[in-house]
CSV table of C-alpha atoms and ligand atoms in Angstrom, one decimal:
chain,number,residue,atom,x,y,z
B,1,UNK,CA,24.0,-13.5,-16.5
B,2,UNK,CA,23.1,-10.8,-13.9
B,3,UNK,CA,19.8,-10.9,-12.2
B,4,UNK,CA,18.9,-7.6,-13.7
B,5,UNK,CA,19.4,-9.0,-17.2
B,6,UNK,CA,17.4,-12.1,-16.5
B,7,UNK,CA,14.5,-10.0,-15.1
B,8,UNK,CA,14.6,-7.6,-18.1
B,9,UNK,CA,14.5,-10.5,-20.5
B,10,UNK,CA,11.8,-12.4,-18.7
B,11,UNK,CA,9.6,-9.3,-18.4
B,12,UNK,CA,10.0,-8.7,-22.1
B,13,UNK,CA,9.0,-12.3,-22.8
B,14,UNK,CA,5.9,-12.0,-20.5
B,15,UNK,CA,4.9,-8.8,-22.3
B,16,UNK,CA,5.2,-10.5,-25.7
B,17,UNK,CA,3.1,-13.5,-24.7
B,18,UNK,CA,0.5,-11.1,-23.2
B,19,UNK,CA,0.4,-9.1,-26.4
B,20,UNK,CA,0.1,-12.2,-28.5
B,21,UNK,CA,-2.8,-13.7,-26.5
B,22,UNK,CA,-4.5,-10.3,-25.7
B,23,UNK,CA,-4.0,-10.3,-21.9
B,24,UNK,CA,-2.9,-7.3,-19.9
B,25,UNK,CA,0.5,-7.7,-18.3
B,26,UNK,CA,-0.9,-5.9,-15.3
B,27,UNK,CA,-2.9,-9.0,-14.5
B,28,UNK,CA,0.3,-10.9,-13.8
B,29,UNK,CA,2.4,-10.7,-10.6
B,30,UNK,CA,5.9,-11.9,-11.1
B,31,UNK,CA,7.0,-13.5,-7.8
B,32,UNK,CA,10.8,-14.3,-7.5
B,33,UNK,CA,11.6,-17.5,-5.6
B,34,UNK,CA,14.7,-16.8,-3.7
B,35,UNK,CA,15.0,-20.1,-1.9
B,36,UNK,CA,18.2,-21.1,-3.7
B,37,UNK,CA,20.3,-18.0,-3.1
B,38,UNK,CA,21.9,-15.8,-0.5
B,39,UNK,CA,20.6,-12.5,0.9
B,40,UNK,CA,23.0,-10.6,-1.3
B,41,UNK,CA,21.6,-12.0,-4.4
B,42,UNK,CA,18.1,-11.5,-3.1
B,43,UNK,CA,18.9,-7.8,-2.7
B,44,UNK,CA,19.8,-7.6,-6.4
B,45,UNK,CA,16.2,-8.8,-7.2
B,46,UNK,CA,14.8,-5.9,-5.3
B,47,UNK,CA,17.4,-3.5,-6.8
B,48,UNK,CA,16.1,-4.6,-10.2
B,49,UNK,CA,12.7,-3.3,-9.2
B,50,UNK,CA,10.8,-6.4,-8.2
B,51,UNK,CA,8.8,-6.3,-5.0
B,52,UNK,CA,7.3,-9.9,-4.7
B,53,UNK,CA,9.6,-12.5,-3.2
B,54,UNK,CA,8.9,-16.1,-2.1
B,55,UNK,CA,10.5,-18.7,0.2
B,56,UNK,CA,9.3,-22.2,0.9
B,57,UNK,CA,10.9,-22.7,4.3
B,58,UNK,CA,10.7,-20.9,7.5
B,59,UNK,CA,14.5,-20.7,7.8
B,60,UNK,CA,14.9,-19.1,4.5
B,61,UNK,CA,12.2,-16.6,5.2
B,62,UNK,CA,13.6,-15.7,8.5
B,63,UNK,CA,17.0,-15.1,7.0
B,64,UNK,CA,15.7,-12.8,4.4
B,65,UNK,CA,13.0,-10.9,6.4
B,66,UNK,CA,15.7,-8.4,7.5
B,67,UNK,CA,15.6,-7.0,3.9
B,68,UNK,CA,12.2,-5.8,4.7
B,69,UNK,CA,13.4,-3.2,7.2
B,70,UNK,CA,14.1,-0.6,4.6
B,71,UNK,CA,12.2,-2.0,1.6
B,72,UNK,CA,8.6,-2.5,0.6
B,73,UNK,CA,8.6,-6.2,-0.2
B,74,UNK,CA,5.6,-8.5,-0.4
B,75,UNK,CA,6.5,-11.9,1.0
B,76,UNK,CA,4.9,-15.0,-0.4
B,77,UNK,CA,5.2,-18.3,1.5
B,78,UNK,CA,5.0,-21.2,-1.1
B,79,UNK,CA,6.0,-24.2,0.9
B,80,UNK,CA,4.2,-26.8,2.9
B,81,UNK,CA,3.8,-25.6,6.5
B,82,UNK,CA,3.5,-27.6,9.6
B,83,UNK,CA,0.8,-26.6,12.1
B,84,UNK,CA,3.3,-25.9,14.9
B,85,UNK,CA,5.2,-23.5,12.6
B,86,UNK,CA,2.2,-21.4,11.5
B,87,UNK,CA,2.7,-19.0,14.3
B,88,UNK,CA,6.3,-18.2,13.2
B,89,UNK,CA,5.4,-17.5,9.6
B,90,UNK,CA,1.8,-16.2,9.3
B,91,UNK,CA,2.3,-12.6,10.6
B,92,UNK,CA,5.5,-12.1,8.5
B,93,UNK,CA,4.0,-12.8,5.1
B,94,UNK,CA,1.6,-11.2,2.7
B,95,UNK,CA,0.4,-14.3,0.9
B,96,UNK,CA,0.3,-18.0,1.7
B,97,UNK,CA,0.2,-20.3,-1.4
B,98,UNK,CA,0.0,-23.7,0.1
B,99,UNK,CA,-3.2,-24.0,2.1
B,100,UNK,CA,-4.3,-27.7,1.8
B,101,UNK,CA,-5.5,-28.7,5.3
B,102,UNK,CA,-8.2,-27.7,7.7
B,103,UNK,CA,-5.7,-28.0,10.5
B,104,UNK,CA,-3.6,-25.3,9.0
B,105,UNK,CA,-6.6,-23.0,8.4
B,106,UNK,CA,-7.6,-23.5,12.0
B,107,UNK,CA,-4.1,-22.6,13.2
B,108,UNK,CA,-4.0,-19.6,11.0
B,109,UNK,CA,-7.2,-18.4,12.4
B,110,UNK,CA,-5.8,-18.7,15.9
B,111,UNK,CA,-2.4,-17.1,15.2
B,112,UNK,CA,-2.9,-14.4,12.6
B,113,UNK,CA,-3.2,-10.8,13.7
B,114,UNK,CA,-5.3,-10.0,10.6
B,115,UNK,CA,-6.8,-11.6,7.5
B,116,UNK,CA,-4.3,-13.7,5.5
B,117,UNK,CA,-4.6,-13.9,1.7
B,118,UNK,CA,-4.3,-17.6,0.9
B,119,UNK,CA,-4.1,-19.7,-2.2
B,120,UNK,CA,-5.6,-23.2,-1.8
B,121,UNK,CA,-3.0,-25.7,-3.2
B,122,UNK,CA,-4.5,-28.4,-5.5
B,123,UNK,CA,-2.8,-31.5,-6.6
B,124,UNK,CA,-4.2,-31.5,-10.1
B,125,UNK,CA,-1.6,-33.9,-11.6
B,126,UNK,CA,-2.3,-36.5,-8.8
B,127,UNK,CA,1.4,-37.3,-8.3
B,128,UNK,CA,1.9,-38.8,-4.9
B,129,UNK,CA,5.0,-36.6,-4.4
B,130,UNK,CA,2.9,-33.4,-4.6
B,131,UNK,CA,1.0,-31.6,-1.8
B,132,UNK,CA,-2.4,-30.2,-2.3
B,133,UNK,CA,-6.0,-31.3,-2.1
B,134,UNK,CA,-7.7,-33.5,-4.6
B,135,UNK,CA,-9.6,-31.6,-7.4
B,136,UNK,CA,-12.8,-33.4,-6.5
B,137,UNK,CA,-12.6,-32.0,-2.9
B,138,UNK,CA,-11.8,-28.3,-3.8
B,139,UNK,CA,-15.3,-26.9,-3.5
B,140,UNK,CA,-16.2,-28.7,-0.3
B,141,UNK,CA,-12.8,-27.7,1.3
B,142,UNK,CA,-13.2,-24.1,0.4
B,143,UNK,CA,-16.7,-23.9,1.6
B,144,UNK,CA,-15.7,-25.3,5.0
B,145,UNK,CA,-13.1,-22.5,5.3
B,146,UNK,CA,-15.8,-20.0,5.9
B,147,UNK,CA,-15.5,-20.9,9.6
B,148,UNK,CA,-12.1,-19.4,9.8
B,149,UNK,CA,-12.6,-15.6,9.4
B,150,UNK,CA,-8.8,-14.9,9.2
B,151,UNK,CA,-8.5,-17.1,6.1
B,152,UNK,CA,-9.3,-15.3,2.8
B,153,UNK,CA,-9.1,-17.5,-0.3
B,154,UNK,CA,-7.7,-15.3,-3.0
B,155,UNK,CA,-7.0,-18.0,-5.5
B,156,UNK,CA,-5.8,-21.6,-6.3
B,157,UNK,CA,-2.3,-22.8,-6.7
B,158,UNK,CA,-0.8,-25.8,-8.3
B,159,UNK,CA,2.6,-27.3,-9.5
B,160,UNK,CA,2.7,-28.8,-12.9
B,161,UNK,CA,4.4,-32.2,-13.3
B,162,UNK,CA,8.1,-32.0,-14.2
B,163,UNK,CA,7.9,-33.2,-17.7
B,164,UNK,CA,8.6,-32.1,-21.3
B,165,UNK,CA,5.1,-33.1,-22.3
B,166,UNK,CA,3.6,-29.7,-22.9
B,167,UNK,CA,0.1,-31.0,-23.4
B,168,UNK,CA,0.2,-32.7,-19.9
B,169,UNK,CA,1.3,-29.4,-18.4
B,170,UNK,CA,-1.3,-27.4,-20.2
B,171,UNK,CA,-4.1,-29.8,-19.1
B,172,UNK,CA,-3.1,-29.3,-15.4
B,173,UNK,CA,-3.2,-25.5,-15.7
B,174,UNK,CA,-6.6,-25.6,-17.6
B,175,UNK,CA,-8.0,-27.8,-14.9
B,176,UNK,CA,-6.9,-25.4,-12.2
B,177,UNK,CA,-8.5,-22.5,-14.1
B,178,UNK,CA,-11.8,-24.5,-14.4
B,179,UNK,CA,-11.8,-25.1,-10.7
B,180,UNK,CA,-11.0,-21.4,-10.0
B,181,UNK,CA,-14.0,-20.5,-12.1
B,182,UNK,CA,-16.2,-22.9,-10.2
B,183,UNK,CA,-15.2,-21.5,-6.8
B,184,UNK,CA,-15.5,-17.9,-8.0
B,185,UNK,CA,-19.0,-18.6,-9.3
B,186,UNK,CA,-20.1,-19.5,-5.7
B,187,UNK,CA,-19.5,-15.9,-4.7
B,188,UNK,CA,-18.6,-16.9,-1.2
B,189,UNK,CA,-17.5,-13.7,0.7
B,190,UNK,CA,-14.5,-15.6,2.3
B,191,UNK,CA,-13.3,-16.8,-1.2
B,192,UNK,CA,-13.2,-14.1,-3.9
B,193,UNK,CA,-10.8,-16.6,-5.5
B,194,UNK,CA,-9.7,-14.7,-8.6
B,195,UNK,CA,-6.0,-15.7,-8.6
B,196,UNK,CA,-4.2,-18.5,-10.3
B,197,UNK,CA,-0.8,-19.2,-8.8
B,198,UNK,CA,0.9,-21.4,-11.4
B,199,UNK,CA,3.9,-21.3,-13.7
B,200,UNK,CA,7.6,-21.9,-12.7
B,201,UNK,CA,10.8,-21.6,-14.7
B,202,UNK,CA,10.0,-24.6,-16.9
B,203,UNK,CA,6.4,-23.8,-17.8
B,204,UNK,CA,5.6,-20.1,-17.2
B,205,UNK,CA,4.8,-19.5,-20.9
B,206,UNK,CA,2.1,-22.1,-20.9
B,207,UNK,CA,0.8,-20.8,-17.5
B,208,UNK,CA,0.4,-17.3,-18.8
B,209,UNK,CA,-1.5,-18.6,-21.8
B,210,UNK,CA,-3.8,-20.5,-19.5
B,211,UNK,CA,-4.6,-17.5,-17.3
B,212,UNK,CA,-1.9,-17.5,-14.5
B,213,UNK,CA,-2.1,-14.3,-12.3
B,214,UNK,CA,0.9,-15.2,-10.1
B,215,UNK,CA,4.1,-16.7,-11.6
B,216,UNK,CA,6.5,-18.3,-9.1
B,217,UNK,CA,9.9,-18.2,-10.8
B,218,UNK,CA,13.2,-19.1,-9.2
B,219,UNK,CA,16.1,-20.6,-11.2
B,220,UNK,CA,15.3,-18.7,-14.4
B,221,UNK,CA,16.0,-15.4,-12.6
B,222,UNK,CA,18.3,-16.1,-9.6
B,223,UNK,CA,20.6,-18.9,-10.8
B,224,UNK,CA,24.0,-17.9,-12.3
B,225,UNK,CA,23.5,-19.7,-15.5
B,226,UNK,CA,20.2,-17.9,-15.9
A,1,PLP,C1,11.0,-23.8,-5.9
A,1,PLP,C2,9.6,-23.5,-6.3
A,1,PLP,C3,9.3,-22.7,-7.4
A,1,PLP,C4,10.3,-22.1,-8.4
A,1,PLP,O1,10.8,-23.1,-9.2
A,1,PLP,P1,11.8,-22.8,-10.4
A,1,PLP,O2,11.7,-24.0,-11.2
A,1,PLP,O3,13.2,-22.6,-9.8
A,1,PLP,O4,11.3,-21.6,-11.1
A,1,PLP,C5,7.9,-22.4,-7.6
A,1,PLP,N1,7.0,-22.9,-6.7
A,1,PLP,C6,7.3,-23.7,-5.7
A,1,PLP,C7,6.2,-24.1,-4.8
A,1,PLP,C8,8.6,-24.0,-5.4
A,1,PLP,O5,8.9,-24.8,-4.4
């Protein structure tokens, strides 16, 4: 399947889910994760009219940044970042989805030319293999980010467990939403925290139902088999 067909079908499905549950599709940003594919295939995504792209490694981002020369692309960095690499990434991107340590916040503050829109990554499922801070530490962590004026917390991010257990996936997304609501209720100026970055190729339907504002979708769009 062509990327264009995949995107058309996916957008239709997103619209249908939104209609069914009474959400506006305008609340949802579809981010295409291009980490698996070449720059040529990435260009097809842009030609199909999408403007939000994501990479999870510095190398992939650097390779594809050249696209930006003549296009208006929003770049999302969705991977774990080492402190010493922050300076190479932070002024190239529009959103950082994996903030989970004070040391990274400190480095962003030091290296960023302007405020950076960040999602705080939360390890809701508790799997040892996943990055992110513990749900019980979210409020305290975000409160302490007020010391870093270049860091703006625009939302929370999580990855659901890789399982066919839909209930388990849904519980993870519901928990992230609850945490988001708790942070937003604090009305901290450094943390407007309206966003929910959740939902990938295997679980975006559930994520939309549970309030996702930023879907991060890779294989469903860019892989040949679609
Ligand atoms: C790879 C990746 C995705 C996209 O995964 P797919 O299952 O291919 O849609 C989303 N988020 C993160 C953090 C990723 O690393």
